[in-house]
Amino acid sequence: QSALTQPPSASGSPGQSVTISCTGTSSDVGGYNYVSWYQQHPGKAPKLMISEVSKRPSGVPDRFSGAKSGNTASLTVSGLQPEDEADYYCSSFAGTNNYVFGTGTKVTVL
Amino acid sequence: EVQLVESGGGLVQPGGSLRLSCVVSGFTFSDQYMDWVRQAPGKGLEWVGRTTNKDTSYTTAYAASVKGRFTISRDESKNSLYLQMNSLKTEDTAVYYCARRNMAALDYWGQGTLVTVSS
């Protein structure tokens, strides 16, 4: 199972929006509405930000939103804040008891 | 408060074995699916495997990269999840996280434990 494809980096100034893509295939992202997104600060454990494509867990700011079209999912962070600077990973169910993560995107707040 | 605490990491020689533990609290352990995820130094996240819950007979599934070498088990009496790692390779060097699965997402994670495979 190949990793989902994410851009290595993305950036924006405080208050701006940034969108990260996550491209898979019809066997994973395109085949199921089970895409999740994780935020990871250096030296810390990942934190769930979005589940089931667009659901935001309790406590996650509504600046974070998710969507999916075909084989590509996306995470948008609106109104960027300094604390949003982190690595972001997507993940998808890939059928037959299998899961796959994305390659990761480093978000920089300029 | 949900907590997951891993332990058991360390330095092991290629071909050796190691068992990681993850003690959980704050939720009914037997109700939950649990996963292991790893992250090689400076690299991305990699799904290792998962075990289902009591209702689905604690079945397991593994990534192709570890199948046949790693085994996930759990002890409900100790609220503990385990990862038995055999025939370790240098490419297994990583921080290993246990995580609780809620539907298709991992909603709580431990702090991770570092496994280094080197001679």
mmCIF file of C-alpha atoms in Angstrom:
data_model
loop_
_atom_site.group_PDB
_atom_site.id
_atom_site.type_symbol
_atom_site.label_atom_id
_atom_site.label_comp_id
_atom_site.label_asym_id
_atom_site.label_seq_id
_atom_site.Cartn_x
_atom_site.Cartn_y
_atom_site.Cartn_z
ATOM 1 C CA GLN A 1 0.000 0.000 0.000
ATOM 2 C CA SER A 2 1.606 3.292 -1.109
ATOM 3 C CA ALA A 3 1.490 6.394 1.041
ATOM 4 C CA LEU A 4 -1.005 9.083 0.119
ATOM 5 C CA THR A 5 0.579 12.061 -1.641
ATOM 6 C CA GLN A 6 0.785 15.421 0.131
ATOM 7 C CA PRO A 7 2.797 18.532 -0.787
ATOM 8 C CA PRO A 8 5.982 18.703 1.332
ATOM 9 C CA SER A 9 5.292 22.239 2.470
ATOM 10 C CA ALA A 10 2.709 25.000 2.611
ATOM 11 C CA SER A 11 2.796 28.455 4.118
ATOM 12 C CA GLY A 12 0.761 31.544 4.829
ATOM 13 C CA SER A 13 0.815 34.733 6.835
ATOM 14 C CA PRO A 14 -1.181 35.088 10.045
ATOM 15 C CA GLY A 15 -4.855 35.493 9.255
ATOM 16 C CA GLN A 16 -4.548 33.931 5.803
ATOM 17 C CA SER A 17 -5.800 30.508 4.722
ATOM 18 C CA VAL A 18 -3.808 27.485 3.637
ATOM 19 C CA THR A 19 -5.120 24.330 1.973
ATOM 20 C CA ILE A 20 -3.301 20.997 1.989
ATOM 21 C CA SER A 21 -4.150 18.277 -0.520
ATOM 22 C CA CYS A 22 -4.026 14.526 0.018
ATOM 23 C CA THR A 23 -4.170 12.414 -3.129
ATOM 24 C CA GLY A 24 -4.816 8.705 -3.158
ATOM 25 C CA THR A 25 -6.677 6.257 -5.346
ATOM 26 C CA SER A 26 -10.137 4.757 -5.684
ATOM 27 C CA SER A 27 -8.935 2.008 -3.331
ATOM 28 C CA ASP A 28 -8.452 4.381 -0.430
ATOM 29 C CA VAL A 29 -9.393 8.092 -0.418
ATOM 30 C CA GLY A 30 -11.820 7.799 -3.311
ATOM 31 C CA GLY A 31 -13.455 4.612 -2.101
ATOM 32 C CA TYR A 32 -14.417 5.534 1.452
ATOM 33 C CA ASN A 33 -15.471 8.550 3.491
ATOM 34 C CA TYR A 34 -12.901 7.612 6.112
ATOM 35 C CA VAL A 35 -10.244 10.296 5.676
ATOM 36 C CA SER A 36 -8.754 11.817 8.820
ATOM 37 C CA TRP A 37 -6.199 14.573 9.436
ATOM 38 C CA TYR A 38 -3.580 14.858 12.187
ATOM 39 C CA GLN A 39 -1.488 17.758 13.456
ATOM 40 C CA GLN A 40 1.950 17.057 14.888
ATOM 41 C CA HIS A 41 4.194 19.572 16.601
ATOM 42 C CA PRO A 42 7.929 18.756 16.882
ATOM 43 C CA GLY A 43 8.615 16.071 19.459
ATOM 44 C CA LYS A 44 4.921 15.568 20.203
ATOM 45 C CA ALA A 45 2.356 12.900 19.442
ATOM 46 C CA PRO A 46 -0.066 13.486 16.566
ATOM 47 C CA LYS A 47 -3.433 15.056 17.371
ATOM 48 C CA LEU A 48 -6.675 14.289 15.535
ATOM 49 C CA MET A 49 -8.032 17.394 13.781
ATOM 50 C CA ILE A 50 -10.588 15.986 11.306
ATOM 51 C CA SER A 51 -12.303 12.596 11.051
ATOM 52 C CA GLU A 52 -14.572 11.066 8.389
ATOM 53 C CA VAL A 53 -13.520 13.678 5.793
ATOM 54 C CA SER A 54 -15.039 16.717 7.482
ATOM 55 C CA LYS A 55 -15.984 16.053 11.113
ATOM 56 C CA ARG A 56 -14.239 18.176 13.699
ATOM 57 C CA PRO A 57 -13.678 16.572 17.131
ATOM 58 C CA SER A 58 -14.631 18.493 20.219
ATOM 59 C CA GLY A 59 -12.033 21.122 21.054
ATOM 60 C CA VAL A 60 -10.660 21.568 17.532
ATOM 61 C CA PRO A 61 -11.118 25.170 16.365
ATOM 62 C CA ASP A 62 -13.605 25.712 13.555
ATOM 63 C CA ARG A 63 -10.756 27.294 11.575
ATOM 64 C CA PHE A 64 -9.951 23.721 10.532
ATOM 65 C CA SER A 65 -12.144 22.146 7.859
ATOM 66 C CA GLY A 66 -11.955 19.096 5.612
ATOM 67 C CA ALA A 67 -13.379 18.088 2.264
ATOM 68 C CA LYS A 68 -13.027 15.454 -0.428
ATOM 69 C CA SER A 69 -13.488 15.295 -4.179
ATOM 70 C CA GLY A 70 -12.827 12.056 -6.005
ATOM 71 C CA ASN A 71 -9.469 10.629 -4.972
ATOM 72 C CA THR A 72 -8.259 13.845 -3.326
ATOM 73 C CA ALA A 73 -9.020 15.075 0.170
ATOM 74 C CA SER A 74 -8.078 18.481 1.527
ATOM 75 C CA LEU A 75 -7.572 20.264 4.821
ATOM 76 C CA THR A 76 -8.070 24.022 5.015
ATOM 77 C CA VAL A 77 -6.809 26.122 7.884
ATOM 78 C CA SER A 78 -8.474 29.524 7.847
ATOM 79 C CA GLY A 79 -7.270 32.522 9.827
ATOM 80 C CA LEU A 80 -3.795 31.052 10.341
ATOM 81 C CA GLN A 81 -2.330 31.472 13.798
ATOM 82 C CA PRO A 82 1.265 30.965 14.938
ATOM 83 C CA GLU A 83 0.326 27.795 16.837
ATOM 84 C CA ASP A 84 -0.884 26.213 13.586
ATOM 85 C CA GLU A 85 2.733 25.846 12.464
ATOM 86 C CA ALA A 86 3.207 22.060 12.498
ATOM 87 C CA ASP A 87 3.319 18.943 10.351
ATOM 88 C CA TYR A 88 -0.012 17.679 9.042
ATOM 89 C CA TYR A 89 -0.791 14.135 7.950
ATOM 90 C CA CYS A 90 -3.835 12.711 6.233
ATOM 91 C CA SER A 91 -4.895 9.098 6.622
ATOM 92 C CA SER A 92 -7.448 6.888 4.912
ATOM 93 C CA PHE A 93 -9.031 3.486 5.291
ATOM 94 C CA ALA A 94 -7.709 1.396 2.417
ATOM 95 C CA GLY A 95 -9.962 -1.631 2.588
ATOM 96 C CA THR A 96 -9.316 -5.172 3.797
ATOM 97 C CA ASN A 97 -8.284 -4.096 7.306
ATOM 98 C CA ASN A 98 -5.687 -1.705 5.994
ATOM 99 C CA TYR A 99 -4.944 1.951 6.653
ATOM 100 C CA VAL A 100 -2.537 4.355 5.006
ATOM 101 C CA PHE A 101 -1.041 7.719 5.975
ATOM 102 C CA GLY A 102 -0.030 10.610 3.774
ATOM 103 C CA THR A 103 3.551 11.742 3.232
ATOM 104 C CA GLY A 104 3.065 14.764 5.460
ATOM 105 C CA THR A 105 3.021 18.533 4.932
ATOM 106 C CA LYS A 106 4.994 21.073 6.930
ATOM 107 C CA VAL A 107 2.928 24.223 7.425
ATOM 108 C CA THR A 108 4.867 27.404 8.097
ATOM 109 C CA VAL A 109 3.260 30.568 9.417
ATOM 110 C CA LEU A 110 5.258 33.404 7.907
ATOM 111 C CA GLU B 1 -9.316 11.714 31.300
ATOM 112 C CA VAL B 2 -8.144 9.375 28.552
ATOM 113 C CA GLN B 3 -4.477 8.407 28.853
ATOM 114 C CA LEU B 4 -2.236 6.036 26.912
ATOM 115 C CA VAL B 5 1.299 5.397 28.161
ATOM 116 C CA GLU B 6 3.789 3.359 26.146
ATOM 117 C CA SER B 7 6.903 1.671 27.479
ATOM 118 C CA GLY B 8 9.427 -0.976 26.514
ATOM 119 C CA GLY B 9 11.443 0.803 23.875
ATOM 120 C CA GLY B 10 15.208 0.636 23.722
ATOM 121 C CA LEU B 11 18.246 -0.511 21.781
ATOM 122 C CA VAL B 12 18.150 -3.975 20.204
ATOM 123 C CA GLN B 13 20.395 -5.730 17.712
ATOM 124 C CA PRO B 14 19.208 -6.692 14.236
ATOM 125 C CA GLY B 15 17.399 -10.019 14.398
ATOM 126 C CA GLY B 16 16.427 -9.445 18.005
ATOM 127 C CA SER B 17 13.058 -9.104 19.720
ATOM 128 C CA LEU B 18 11.320 -6.499 21.842
ATOM 129 C CA ARG B 19 7.873 -6.151 23.403
ATOM 130 C CA LEU B 20 6.217 -2.782 23.737
ATOM 131 C CA SER B 21 3.431 -2.091 26.208
ATOM 132 C CA CYS B 22 0.701 0.524 26.279
ATOM 133 C CA VAL B 23 -1.313 1.019 29.457
ATOM 134 C CA VAL B 24 -4.599 2.852 28.979
ATOM 135 C CA SER B 25 -7.030 4.566 31.331
ATOM 136 C CA GLY B 26 -10.086 6.785 31.199
ATOM 137 C CA PHE B 27 -12.238 4.574 28.963
ATOM 138 C CA THR B 28 -13.552 1.009 28.722
ATOM 139 C CA PHE B 29 -10.601 -0.719 27.078
ATOM 140 C CA SER B 30 -12.530 -3.811 25.914
ATOM 141 C CA ASP B 31 -14.921 -1.635 23.889
ATOM 142 C CA GLN B 32 -12.250 -0.065 21.755
ATOM 143 C CA TYR B 33 -10.195 -0.919 18.700
ATOM 144 C CA MET B 34 -6.509 -0.096 19.265
ATOM 145 C CA ASP B 35 -3.695 0.603 16.806
ATOM 146 C CA TRP B 36 0.074 0.880 16.666
ATOM 147 C CA VAL B 37 1.645 3.564 14.466
ATOM 148 C CA ARG B 38 5.355 4.257 14.026
ATOM 149 C CA GLN B 39 7.496 7.150 12.862
ATOM 150 C CA ALA B 40 11.096 6.699 11.748
ATOM 151 C CA PRO B 41 13.441 9.557 12.693
ATOM 152 C CA GLY B 42 12.662 12.585 10.539
ATOM 153 C CA LYS B 43 10.053 10.653 8.552
ATOM 154 C CA GLY B 44 6.277 10.413 8.304
ATOM 155 C CA LEU B 45 3.730 8.268 10.086
ATOM 156 C CA GLU B 46 3.327 4.600 9.166
ATOM 157 C CA TRP B 47 0.411 2.408 10.225
ATOM 158 C CA VAL B 48 1.697 -0.802 11.854
ATOM 159 C CA GLY B 49 -1.442 -2.697 12.791
ATOM 160 C CA ARG B 50 -4.610 -2.873 14.890
ATOM 161 C CA THR B 51 -6.685 -5.075 17.105
ATOM 162 C CA THR B 52 -10.467 -4.981 17.227
ATOM 163 C CA ASN B 53 -12.593 -5.009 20.368
ATOM 164 C CA LYS B 54 -14.317 -7.653 22.488
ATOM 165 C CA ASP B 55 -17.467 -7.627 20.335
ATOM 166 C CA THR B 56 -15.438 -8.602 17.275
ATOM 167 C CA SER B 57 -13.222 -11.138 19.041
ATOM 168 C CA TYR B 58 -10.046 -9.059 19.199
ATOM 169 C CA THR B 59 -8.996 -9.803 15.619
ATOM 170 C CA THR B 60 -5.762 -8.318 14.335
ATOM 171 C CA ALA B 61 -4.492 -6.840 11.075
ATOM 172 C CA TYR B 62 -0.996 -5.729 10.068
ATOM 173 C CA ALA B 63 0.850 -3.656 7.525
ATOM 174 C CA ALA B 64 2.674 -5.721 4.913
ATOM 175 C CA SER B 65 6.032 -4.410 6.188
ATOM 176 C CA VAL B 66 5.615 -6.092 9.587
ATOM 177 C CA LYS B 67 3.261 -9.011 8.897
ATOM 178 C CA GLY B 68 4.689 -12.276 10.155
ATOM 179 C CA ARG B 69 7.198 -10.498 12.417
ATOM 180 C CA PHE B 70 5.018 -8.336 14.694
ATOM 181 C CA THR B 71 2.104 -9.476 16.860
ATOM 182 C CA ILE B 72 -0.455 -7.296 18.606
ATOM 183 C CA SER B 73 -2.157 -8.574 21.740
ATOM 184 C CA ARG B 74 -4.056 -7.160 24.687
ATOM 185 C CA ASP B 75 -4.720 -7.995 28.327
ATOM 186 C CA GLU B 76 -8.062 -6.635 29.427
ATOM 187 C CA SER B 77 -7.329 -7.337 33.118
ATOM 188 C CA LYS B 78 -4.347 -4.976 32.923
ATOM 189 C CA ASN B 79 -5.864 -2.443 30.515
ATOM 190 C CA SER B 80 -2.805 -3.079 28.384
ATOM 191 C CA LEU B 81 -1.993 -3.339 24.700
ATOM 192 C CA TYR B 82 1.174 -5.022 23.488
ATOM 193 C CA LEU B 83 3.331 -5.123 20.375
ATOM 194 C CA GLN B 84 5.653 -8.121 20.167
ATOM 195 C CA MET B 85 8.358 -7.394 17.604
ATOM 196 C CA ASN B 86 10.547 -10.247 16.331
ATOM 197 C CA SER B 87 13.241 -10.495 13.657
ATOM 198 C CA LEU B 88 13.850 -6.776 13.972
ATOM 199 C CA LYS B 89 15.530 -4.907 11.136
ATOM 200 C CA THR B 90 17.371 -1.587 11.110
ATOM 201 C CA GLU B 91 14.434 -0.110 9.184
ATOM 202 C CA ASP B 92 12.161 -0.823 12.163
ATOM 203 C CA THR B 93 13.939 1.964 14.056
ATOM 204 C CA ALA B 94 11.198 4.441 14.970
ATOM 205 C CA VAL B 95 9.080 5.992 17.667
ATOM 206 C CA TYR B 96 6.149 3.659 18.233
ATOM 207 C CA TYR B 97 2.789 5.101 19.247
ATOM 208 C CA CYS B 98 -0.286 3.299 20.508
ATOM 209 C CA ALA B 99 -3.569 4.980 19.648
ATOM 210 C CA ARG B 100 -7.276 4.456 20.222
ATOM 211 C CA ARG B 101 -9.348 3.935 17.089
ATOM 212 C CA ASN B 102 -12.781 5.550 16.901
ATOM 213 C CA MET B 103 -14.439 4.600 13.611
ATOM 214 C CA ALA B 104 -11.693 5.183 11.043
ATOM 215 C CA ALA B 105 -9.784 7.818 13.021
ATOM 216 C CA LEU B 106 -7.242 7.657 15.846
ATOM 217 C CA ASP B 107 -8.644 9.976 18.497
ATOM 218 C CA TYR B 108 -6.181 9.513 21.352
ATOM 219 C CA TRP B 109 -2.448 8.819 21.167
ATOM 220 C CA GLY B 110 0.267 7.934 23.622
ATOM 221 C CA GLN B 111 3.500 9.886 23.887
ATOM 222 C CA GLY B 112 5.478 7.235 22.014
ATOM 223 C CA THR B 113 8.449 4.997 22.821
ATOM 224 C CA LEU B 114 11.677 4.898 20.803
ATOM 225 C CA VAL B 115 12.940 1.626 19.367
ATOM 226 C CA THR B 116 16.461 1.612 17.938
ATOM 227 C CA VAL B 117 17.636 -1.404 15.957
ATOM 228 C CA SER B 118 21.394 -1.280 15.564
ATOM 229 C CA SER B 119 24.482 -3.382 16.042
#
